[in-house]
Amino acid sequence: MRRLVLIVFSVVFVYPFVIQIANAFKTDPDAAANPLSPIPHPATVAAFERVFLGTDMPLWLGNSLLVTVVVTLGRVLLDSMAGYALARLRFRGRRGLFAAVIAVMAVPGVVLFIPKFLVLNQLGMYNSYLALILPLIADATGVFVMKQFFESVPRSVEEAARIDGAGTFRVFWSVVLPMSRPALVTLTILSFQGSWNEFPHTLVAVQDPALFTLPRGLADLVSGSLGGGTQFPLKLAAALLATIPVAVIFVIFQRHFVRDLNEGAEKG
Amino acid sequence: MRSRTRENLAGWLFVAPVVVILGLFLLLPILMALWVSLTAWNGQGSPFTGGVPFVGVDNYARLFTEDGLARQDFMTSIRNNLYYVAAVVPLQTALALFLALVVNRRKAFFRTAFYFPSVTSSVAISVVFLFIFSNSGAINQLLAFAGVDGPQWFSDSRGVIQLLIGEPPAALTEHGMLGLTWWDWLAGPSVAMCAIITLVVWTTSGTFMLMFLAALQNIPKALDEAAMIDGATRRQRFWRVTLPQLKPTMFLVLTLGLIGSWQVFDQIYVMSQGNPAKTTLTPAYLSYRTAFRDFDYGAGTAISFVLFLIIVLLTLFQRWAMRERKA
């Protein structure tokens, strides 16, 4: 009984991806007539050809890659520096700052659309790579995760390095960070996934098609920039390209996705 | 004393980048938006110059007290989102708990399969579901196998309660509240909204399943065994032993669900843009549309703040309710 339930639900959760992959390799009439069939008949890569030759896909991929890499590197460095300071350095205003980080984590992202646009506009950054990257380059959740991690690490090694006369940044960079690999990997993955999938921020940061990231370009395709029929195989092929990088990372680093969430559950 | 100063300096240097970024793109925006919500800025030039008309709380009044399109749209979006919350929160919580119970101590494959949708791009997955729910799509084909003529999911604006009981009694269509007739309030989520609800429950359950799983694994085995020795049936063990142990996690999942489901945006943007007949309009999407499509930034920002308030109040209420029950 439990086996059967598991199998049924596995189909419900996996089959939409089977449909996505299969139909990306179908012709338009085949996808319309047999959407459920997992086997394309005939199988064709025409949809992918059209995605790469007929849309701005290469550009979107490039933009997404650039934004994701810069945001991820930025978050890993800045969040762990702030997390380290909050966990270890006794500076004035530390408690207040940590309370502020907690408060900021609770601010719902959707209420910030227009406000973020206002600031980018006022600073003259609207419609630039800077607008896509800078507002995302630090996040409160990452700071929180890193602070929790640093608090769980014993102080003794750092103290030894300090006695040897190393400065604060030196201790952080060459002693603390190398010890923090598990937390850094988790933060890297979460940042990668978050910024690769990020969509609403691009809506309020840029409107120039040359600056579109993949989710933005994909949304644009769907809302009718394509013209002529539904062209689902093409859209599904584009969606597949947006899904693959995170899927690969998920499969390789699954443990880290899961572990971080469990920590989240425990703190609640 | 000197080392104290140095540590102060080092501390602030370490947190400075994060403080600047969060201040600049989180705190400052909220303050600027508060100002804009009190003006009639149309997006031209800067909202902080003398030429922008100051209208006080007019933008808020238009949402609540003045009869007009602004209030009608806003109340429609609230109505839609209420149905959405009422469906999504219980469904995803129940499904997540159910999945956690069946995969507990089972192969990791199932956990992975159920969790994977949560990590994928919301835009990409919306595209897939747009295809699945298209007129000749997978869902309608499945329904056809069962002999049911599937609806045109994204062009059918009828509410599900409307579909069940048919034409409304006149008493309900003649009177109303806050710019909508009683029937508008009561017709239920539209067929299109149901498709979006399905997608969201399908994507988010995996995340919450992991939270329940973590909690299940923390329950001491001895507790269950003791109940078994005392002769408790499986059902009794679930209701009397397992479920009470899961209470803190249940609180977390419900709260996160409640907060998250007032923020639905990506799926609406990609799948329906608020259509058909505004039945998938939500406050988050409406605020975006009002500002960036209608260039009414004052009203759009006002909607954001009302949404902000709703989320904060619901969170507080939830906490209070759970505390009452615990006592």
XYZ file of C-alpha atoms in Angstrom:
595
model
C 0.000 0.000 0.000
C 2.690 2.444 1.051
C 4.727 1.358 -1.979
C 1.841 2.093 -4.307
C 1.306 5.524 -2.761
C 5.002 6.297 -3.200
C 4.948 5.250 -6.840
C 1.820 7.241 -7.649
C 3.229 10.391 -6.051
C 6.603 9.914 -7.707
C 4.838 9.896 -11.065
C 2.906 13.053 -10.127
C 6.134 14.843 -9.168
C 8.404 13.547 -11.925
C 6.100 13.296 -14.916
C 5.783 17.049 -15.562
C 9.546 17.078 -16.146
C 9.209 14.064 -18.472
C 6.555 16.005 -20.379
C 8.836 19.032 -20.500
C 11.803 17.103 -21.880
C 9.827 14.937 -24.297
C 7.829 17.783 -25.787
C 10.917 19.952 -26.257
C 12.002 17.325 -28.820
C 8.648 17.119 -30.599
C 7.257 18.941 -33.615
C 4.504 21.497 -32.955
C 1.658 19.283 -34.300
C 2.954 16.250 -32.381
C 3.117 18.215 -29.098
C -0.425 19.474 -29.646
C -1.806 16.026 -30.489
C 0.126 13.866 -27.986
C 1.192 16.064 -25.055
C 1.237 13.097 -22.662
C 3.432 10.810 -24.714
C 6.993 10.533 -23.345
C 8.307 9.597 -26.805
C 8.646 12.274 -29.501
C 7.398 11.110 -32.872
C 9.345 12.146 -34.847
C 12.151 13.277 -32.526
C 13.659 16.573 -33.596
C 15.973 19.257 -32.243
C 14.230 21.890 -34.369
C 12.866 23.626 -31.238
C 16.392 24.050 -29.873
C 17.642 25.326 -33.212
C 14.892 27.912 -33.246
C 15.635 28.881 -29.635
C 19.281 29.543 -30.398
C 18.898 31.059 -33.860
C 15.521 32.769 -33.626
C 15.607 34.259 -30.109
C 18.141 36.088 -27.958
C 18.875 32.916 -25.999
C 22.703 33.166 -26.326
C 22.516 36.691 -24.923
C 20.211 35.662 -22.051
C 22.476 32.758 -21.156
C 25.494 35.067 -21.114
C 23.746 37.678 -18.970
C 22.424 35.066 -16.548
C 25.843 33.509 -16.199
C 27.518 36.866 -15.553
C 24.936 37.995 -12.986
C 24.874 34.623 -11.237
C 28.649 34.322 -10.938
C 29.183 37.872 -9.672
C 26.252 37.734 -7.243
C 27.314 34.346 -5.892
C 30.941 35.398 -5.351
C 29.792 38.649 -3.777
C 27.341 36.986 -1.431
C 29.781 34.340 -0.295
C 32.432 36.931 0.564
C 30.249 39.721 1.988
C 27.810 37.491 3.885
C 30.583 35.509 5.523
C 32.486 38.665 6.495
C 29.370 40.098 8.121
C 28.456 36.755 9.666
C 31.950 36.437 11.110
C 31.872 39.930 12.598
C 28.469 39.301 14.164
C 29.596 35.975 15.611
C 33.080 36.885 16.820
C 34.041 40.543 16.885
C 32.884 42.577 19.860
C 32.045 45.907 18.287
C 29.600 48.525 19.443
C 26.135 48.166 17.925
C 26.540 44.466 17.212
C 23.357 43.364 18.927
C 21.284 46.063 17.266
C 22.719 45.136 13.896
C 21.885 41.478 14.349
C 18.337 42.367 15.326
C 18.163 44.439 12.143
C 19.351 41.468 10.061
C 16.594 39.317 11.570
C 14.015 42.025 10.880
C 15.202 42.426 7.297
C 14.801 38.678 6.698
C 11.094 39.070 7.433
C 10.514 41.834 4.880
C 8.551 40.261 2.030
C 10.314 40.670 -1.312
C 7.218 41.517 -3.326
C 6.512 44.731 -1.437
C 9.934 45.998 -2.527
C 9.398 45.974 -6.313
C 8.457 49.596 -6.736
C 10.697 50.826 -3.900
C 13.752 49.161 -5.465
C 12.905 50.690 -8.807
C 12.684 54.119 -7.143
C 16.158 53.821 -5.660
C 17.762 52.478 -8.844
C 16.098 55.246 -10.801
C 17.175 57.914 -8.326
C 20.774 56.671 -8.317
C 20.844 56.663 -12.125
C 21.520 52.912 -12.170
C 18.269 51.785 -13.804
C 18.857 49.703 -16.945
C 22.425 48.602 -16.243
C 24.318 45.496 -15.195
C 24.951 47.294 -11.912
C 21.187 47.412 -11.294
C 20.916 43.674 -11.953
C 23.789 42.802 -9.637
C 24.331 45.291 -6.819
C 20.977 44.992 -4.969
C 21.359 41.195 -4.857
C 25.012 41.046 -3.856
C 24.337 40.769 -0.110
C 21.422 39.070 1.602
C 20.304 38.871 5.199
C 19.585 35.147 5.128
C 23.157 34.399 4.054
C 24.515 36.556 6.877
C 22.314 34.683 9.323
C 23.416 31.250 8.074
C 27.091 32.212 8.293
C 26.759 33.729 11.749
C 25.141 30.553 13.045
C 27.925 28.510 11.481
C 30.809 30.580 12.893
C 29.282 30.376 16.352
C 29.429 26.592 16.163
C 33.190 26.581 15.434
C 35.632 26.500 18.372
C 37.625 29.686 18.933
C 40.932 28.080 19.846
C 42.516 28.051 16.377
C 41.748 31.703 15.759
C 43.108 32.649 19.154
C 46.364 30.853 18.436
C 46.706 32.799 15.182
C 45.934 36.057 16.994
C 48.648 35.449 19.562
C 51.026 35.017 16.657
C 50.159 38.600 15.766
C 47.895 38.140 12.725
C 45.388 40.966 12.101
C 41.628 40.435 12.061
C 41.278 40.205 8.302
C 44.309 37.958 8.068
C 42.827 35.571 10.649
C 39.494 35.594 8.839
C 40.979 35.044 5.402
C 43.671 32.456 6.049
C 42.428 30.668 9.162
C 38.644 30.932 9.441
C 37.529 30.709 5.801
C 39.531 27.575 4.968
C 37.907 25.866 7.968
C 34.437 26.877 6.814
C 34.137 24.846 3.631
C 30.823 23.120 4.413
C 29.043 26.384 5.177
C 30.630 28.120 2.196
C 29.509 25.350 -0.151
C 25.957 25.622 1.167
C 25.960 29.386 0.772
C 27.419 29.126 -2.740
C 24.726 26.709 -3.839
C 21.873 28.689 -2.343
C 23.194 31.913 -3.896
C 23.690 30.266 -7.268
C 20.213 28.812 -7.266
C 18.642 32.039 -6.013
C 20.303 34.332 -8.506
C 20.019 31.981 -11.498
C 16.260 31.712 -10.905
C 15.753 35.367 -9.919
C 12.948 36.920 -11.931
C 11.037 39.835 -10.341
C 14.177 41.811 -9.590
C 14.996 41.964 -13.312
C 11.546 43.436 -13.949
C 12.259 46.489 -11.834
C 15.975 46.781 -12.610
C 16.121 46.739 -16.429
C 13.901 47.065 -19.464
C 16.510 46.989 -22.230
C 16.269 43.569 -23.983
C 20.086 43.517 -24.226
C 20.168 43.189 -20.411
C 17.593 40.400 -20.068
C 18.591 37.353 -18.046
C 17.244 33.906 -18.925
C 14.107 33.937 -16.718
C 13.251 37.422 -17.992
C 13.779 36.427 -21.619
C 11.737 33.273 -21.097
C 8.864 35.213 -19.531
C 9.038 37.595 -22.472
C 8.826 34.693 -24.950
C 5.742 33.344 -23.233
C 3.933 36.669 -22.962
C 3.820 36.883 -26.717
C 7.035 38.243 -28.217
C 7.092 35.033 -30.262
C 4.048 35.445 -32.502
C 2.497 32.724 -34.644
C 0.921 29.786 -32.823
C 1.609 28.509 -29.347
C 5.015 26.990 -30.291
C 5.153 24.994 -27.079
C 8.167 22.836 -28.049
C 10.256 26.001 -28.431
C 9.088 27.420 -25.084
C 9.667 24.099 -23.341
C 13.148 23.852 -24.860
C 13.948 27.334 -23.539
C 12.504 26.396 -20.124
C 14.630 23.257 -20.151
C 17.776 25.334 -20.671
C 16.762 27.427 -17.650
C 16.210 24.300 -15.544
C 19.340 22.290 -16.375
C 22.086 24.208 -14.483
C 20.216 24.141 -11.174
C 19.223 20.507 -11.769
C 22.868 19.502 -12.253
C 23.939 21.332 -9.109
C 21.026 19.833 -7.209
C 21.994 16.305 -8.144
C 25.658 16.822 -7.234
C 25.170 18.763 -4.001
C 21.845 17.386 -2.803
C 23.057 16.924 0.753
C 23.734 20.619 1.088
C 20.280 21.680 -0.063
C 18.718 19.343 2.437
C 21.004 20.102 5.340
C 20.480 23.818 5.189
C 16.718 23.425 5.244
C 16.884 21.143 8.221
C 18.853 23.765 10.070
C 16.157 26.238 9.114
C 13.505 23.959 10.543
C 15.317 23.545 13.806
C 15.769 27.229 14.424
C 12.010 27.694 14.031
C 41.551 50.308 25.349
C 43.366 50.524 22.029
C 42.526 46.957 21.129
C 38.908 47.750 21.963
C 38.899 50.558 19.418
C 40.552 48.342 16.849
C 37.947 45.644 17.318
C 35.181 48.218 16.944
C 36.737 49.417 13.728
C 37.339 45.895 12.387
C 33.760 44.896 13.222
C 32.247 47.789 11.353
C 34.580 47.331 8.395
C 33.511 43.693 8.138
C 29.811 44.456 8.177
C 30.037 47.699 6.177
C 29.391 46.242 2.684
C 26.307 44.346 3.836
C 25.036 47.330 5.819
C 25.471 49.633 2.831
C 23.786 47.253 0.370
C 20.862 46.394 2.633
C 20.464 50.003 3.687
C 20.571 51.268 0.139
C 18.323 48.648 -1.449
C 16.043 47.719 1.430
C 15.698 50.424 4.037
C 16.033 53.504 1.847
C 13.581 52.097 -0.741
C 10.935 51.555 1.926
C 11.262 55.145 3.109
C 11.227 56.508 -0.445
C 8.205 54.391 -1.285
C 6.365 55.660 1.773
C 6.780 59.154 0.361
C 5.761 58.150 -3.172
C 2.612 56.486 -1.850
C 1.532 59.934 -0.683
C 2.064 61.544 -4.101
C 0.619 61.306 -7.603
C 3.989 60.712 -9.272
C 3.652 59.361 -12.830
C 7.175 58.042 -13.353
C 8.478 61.135 -15.138
C 11.639 62.651 -13.656
C 12.346 62.334 -9.953
C 9.552 61.886 -7.403
C 11.484 64.044 -4.944
C 11.236 67.400 -6.699
C 8.761 70.174 -5.995
C 6.712 69.533 -9.142
C 5.243 66.240 -7.958
C 1.731 66.682 -6.539
C 1.361 65.672 -2.878
C -1.987 63.986 -2.359
C -1.783 62.805 1.262
C -3.636 59.563 1.942
C -5.654 59.816 -1.298
C -3.989 56.757 -2.808
C -5.011 54.706 0.215
C -8.520 56.169 0.242
C -8.954 55.136 -3.393
C -8.290 51.538 -2.383
C -10.770 51.445 0.488
C -13.397 54.148 0.562
C -13.875 55.697 -2.881
C -16.128 53.842 -5.273
C -14.164 53.373 -8.483
C -12.005 51.128 -10.617
C -9.024 51.328 -8.245
C -11.043 49.954 -5.323
C -12.809 47.382 -7.467
C -9.499 46.024 -8.796
C -7.892 46.064 -5.369
C -10.797 44.278 -3.693
C -10.871 41.757 -6.545
C -7.195 41.057 -5.963
C -7.802 40.622 -2.224
C -10.697 38.267 -2.940
C -8.569 36.215 -5.349
C -5.680 36.036 -2.925
C -7.974 35.006 -0.054
C -9.205 32.034 -2.080
C -5.643 31.282 -3.072
C -4.454 31.277 0.558
C -7.464 29.235 1.691
C -6.582 26.564 -0.865
C -2.782 26.632 -0.948
C -1.937 26.731 2.763
C -3.990 23.701 3.901
C -3.264 21.700 0.749
C 0.488 22.183 0.764
C 0.717 21.584 4.519
C -1.333 18.390 4.332
C 0.514 17.117 1.259
C 3.905 17.960 2.800
C 3.055 16.109 6.015
C 1.663 13.175 4.081
C 4.748 12.931 1.873
C 7.032 13.193 4.907
C 5.199 10.330 6.604
C 5.430 8.042 3.577
C 9.078 8.781 2.743
C 10.284 8.708 6.352
C 13.103 6.152 6.616
C 12.728 5.312 2.917
C 15.094 5.598 -0.032
C 16.520 9.042 -0.718
C 15.234 8.858 -4.301
C 11.674 9.739 -3.281
C 12.783 12.648 -1.141
C 14.762 13.981 -4.088
C 11.861 13.538 -6.503
C 9.411 15.401 -4.253
C 11.837 18.166 -3.379
C 13.246 18.855 -6.850
C 10.375 21.088 -8.088
C 11.120 23.544 -5.233
C 14.611 24.342 -6.464
C 13.805 24.929 -10.140
C 13.126 28.291 -11.757
C 9.574 29.486 -11.062
C 9.382 30.949 -14.560
C 10.495 27.721 -16.256
C 8.103 25.582 -14.248
C 5.250 27.987 -14.994
C 5.943 27.532 -18.707
C 5.719 23.768 -18.278
C 2.397 24.016 -16.446
C 1.062 26.426 -19.032
C 1.594 23.614 -21.519
C 0.158 20.960 -19.206
C -2.968 23.043 -18.625
C -3.297 24.214 -22.240
C -6.527 23.461 -24.091
C -5.172 20.315 -25.762
C -2.673 19.677 -22.967
C -1.919 16.780 -20.663
C -4.569 17.533 -18.035
C -7.391 17.825 -20.536
C -6.274 14.613 -22.240
C -6.324 12.808 -18.906
C -9.768 14.224 -18.217
C -10.887 13.056 -21.662
C -9.790 9.494 -20.802
C -12.120 9.727 -17.822
C -14.874 11.000 -20.077
C -14.766 14.560 -18.751
C -14.689 17.528 -21.081
C -11.879 19.676 -19.611
C -12.249 23.460 -19.365
C -10.207 26.058 -21.212
C -8.123 26.601 -18.109
C -6.745 30.037 -18.772
C -9.739 31.614 -20.456
C -12.477 30.379 -18.133
C -13.261 33.095 -15.589
C -16.101 31.252 -13.838
C -15.584 30.528 -10.171
C -15.729 26.932 -8.958
C -18.625 27.635 -6.600
C -20.413 29.257 -9.509
C -19.796 26.125 -11.584
C -21.285 23.996 -8.825
C -24.468 25.927 -8.078
C -25.073 27.648 -11.407
C -26.741 31.050 -11.685
C -26.679 33.237 -8.570
C -29.784 34.377 -6.678
C -30.590 38.011 -7.475
C -30.209 39.042 -3.836
C -26.490 38.356 -4.067
C -25.828 40.285 -7.269
C -27.728 43.427 -6.290
C -25.902 44.265 -3.112
C -22.351 44.022 -2.027
C -19.436 45.240 0.018
C -16.412 47.391 -0.816
C -17.176 47.767 -4.507
C -17.859 44.095 -5.247
C -21.242 42.349 -5.148
C -21.762 39.534 -2.655
C -21.737 37.163 -5.595
C -18.326 38.480 -6.711
C -17.013 37.724 -3.245
C -18.571 34.261 -3.061
C -18.137 32.830 -6.570
C -14.974 30.993 -5.593
C -11.557 30.902 -7.253
C -11.723 30.742 -11.039
C -10.708 27.689 -13.010
C -7.559 29.572 -14.045
C -6.701 30.266 -10.408
C -7.147 26.558 -9.638
C -4.486 25.722 -12.218
C -2.080 28.152 -10.531
C -2.976 26.745 -7.098
C -2.157 23.247 -8.375
C 1.221 24.404 -9.648
C 2.125 26.145 -6.406
C 1.080 23.259 -4.159
C 3.090 20.934 -6.391
C 6.232 23.094 -6.205
C 6.233 24.075 -2.529
C 5.180 20.838 -0.815
C 8.664 19.372 -1.204
C 10.290 22.136 0.822
C 7.837 21.748 3.663
C 8.101 17.977 3.447
C 11.800 18.310 4.313
C 10.926 20.351 7.392
C 8.445 17.707 8.561
C 11.005 14.992 7.824
C 13.624 16.693 9.964
C 11.111 16.938 12.777
C 10.008 13.318 12.399
C 13.589 12.165 12.660
C 13.956 14.091 15.912
C 11.071 12.300 17.602
C 12.549 9.747 20.007
C 11.748 6.242 18.786
C 11.116 5.133 22.345
C 7.986 7.299 22.461
C 6.378 5.439 19.581
C 7.493 2.087 20.968
C 6.059 2.844 24.389
C 2.712 3.682 22.818
C 2.855 0.471 20.828
C 3.480 -1.566 23.968
C 0.516 0.152 25.587
C -1.546 -1.226 22.710
C -2.152 1.971 20.748
C -3.253 1.444 17.157
C -1.404 3.038 14.247
C -4.013 5.719 13.958
C -3.907 6.501 17.682
C -0.119 6.660 17.591
C -0.262 9.170 14.762
C -2.855 11.463 16.357
C -1.728 11.132 19.993
C 2.043 10.718 19.699
C 3.446 11.854 16.357
C 1.254 14.844 15.600
C 1.682 16.617 18.978
C 5.444 16.240 18.565
C 5.221 17.948 15.191
C 3.440 21.021 16.552
C 6.380 23.455 16.355
C 7.091 22.396 12.773
C 3.418 22.668 11.913
C 3.520 26.228 13.227
C 6.553 27.006 11.095
C 5.063 25.469 7.942
C 1.703 27.206 8.364
C 3.306 30.571 9.052
C 5.726 30.335 6.164
C 2.881 29.193 3.911
C 0.667 32.043 5.012
C 3.390 34.616 4.455
C 4.498 33.088 1.159
C 1.059 32.778 -0.358
C 0.384 36.515 -0.088
C 3.489 37.030 -2.196
C 2.520 35.016 -5.267
C 3.813 36.872 -8.304
C 6.056 34.994 -10.767
C 3.436 32.385 -11.654
C 0.760 35.046 -12.187
C 3.091 37.107 -14.358
C 4.014 34.184 -16.597
C 0.761 32.232 -16.725
C -2.135 34.658 -16.659
C -1.147 38.318 -16.121
C -4.211 38.603 -13.889
C -6.591 37.251 -16.566
C -9.188 35.930 -17.332
C -11.533 38.731 -16.240
C -9.112 39.718 -13.447
C -9.734 36.448 -11.592
C -6.026 35.780 -11.045
C -5.140 39.331 -10.115
C -3.346 39.366 -6.746
C -2.243 42.399 -4.706
C 1.423 41.742 -5.536
C 0.732 41.581 -9.258
C -1.734 44.471 -9.114
C 0.808 46.733 -7.421
C 3.321 45.919 -10.153
C 0.786 46.484 -12.915
C -0.548 49.714 -11.455
C 2.930 51.191 -11.219
C 4.707 49.874 -14.297
C 1.854 49.498 -16.796
C -0.548 52.253 -15.743
C 2.239 54.553 -14.450
C 0.224 55.263 -11.316
C 3.170 54.858 -8.937
C 1.367 56.372 -5.958
C -1.457 53.833 -6.036
C 0.903 50.951 -6.855
C 3.091 51.751 -3.859
C 0.056 52.157 -1.618
C -1.034 48.631 -2.585
C 2.451 47.362 -1.658
C 2.180 48.880 1.798
C -1.269 47.440 2.391
C 0.121 44.052 1.348
C 3.029 44.546 3.737
C 0.568 45.236 6.527
C -1.543 42.164 5.690
C 1.517 39.936 5.876
C 2.685 41.389 9.187
C -0.776 41.140 10.750
C -1.301 37.557 9.618
C 2.034 36.539 11.044
C 1.180 38.106 14.389
C -2.260 36.505 14.401
C -0.809 33.098 13.616
C 1.656 33.339 16.466
C -1.042 34.413 18.848
C -3.385 31.616 17.771
C -0.764 28.919 18.186
C 0.185 30.230 21.603
C -3.446 30.144 22.780
C -3.826 26.526 21.805
C -0.619 25.513 23.484
C -1.692 26.973 26.830
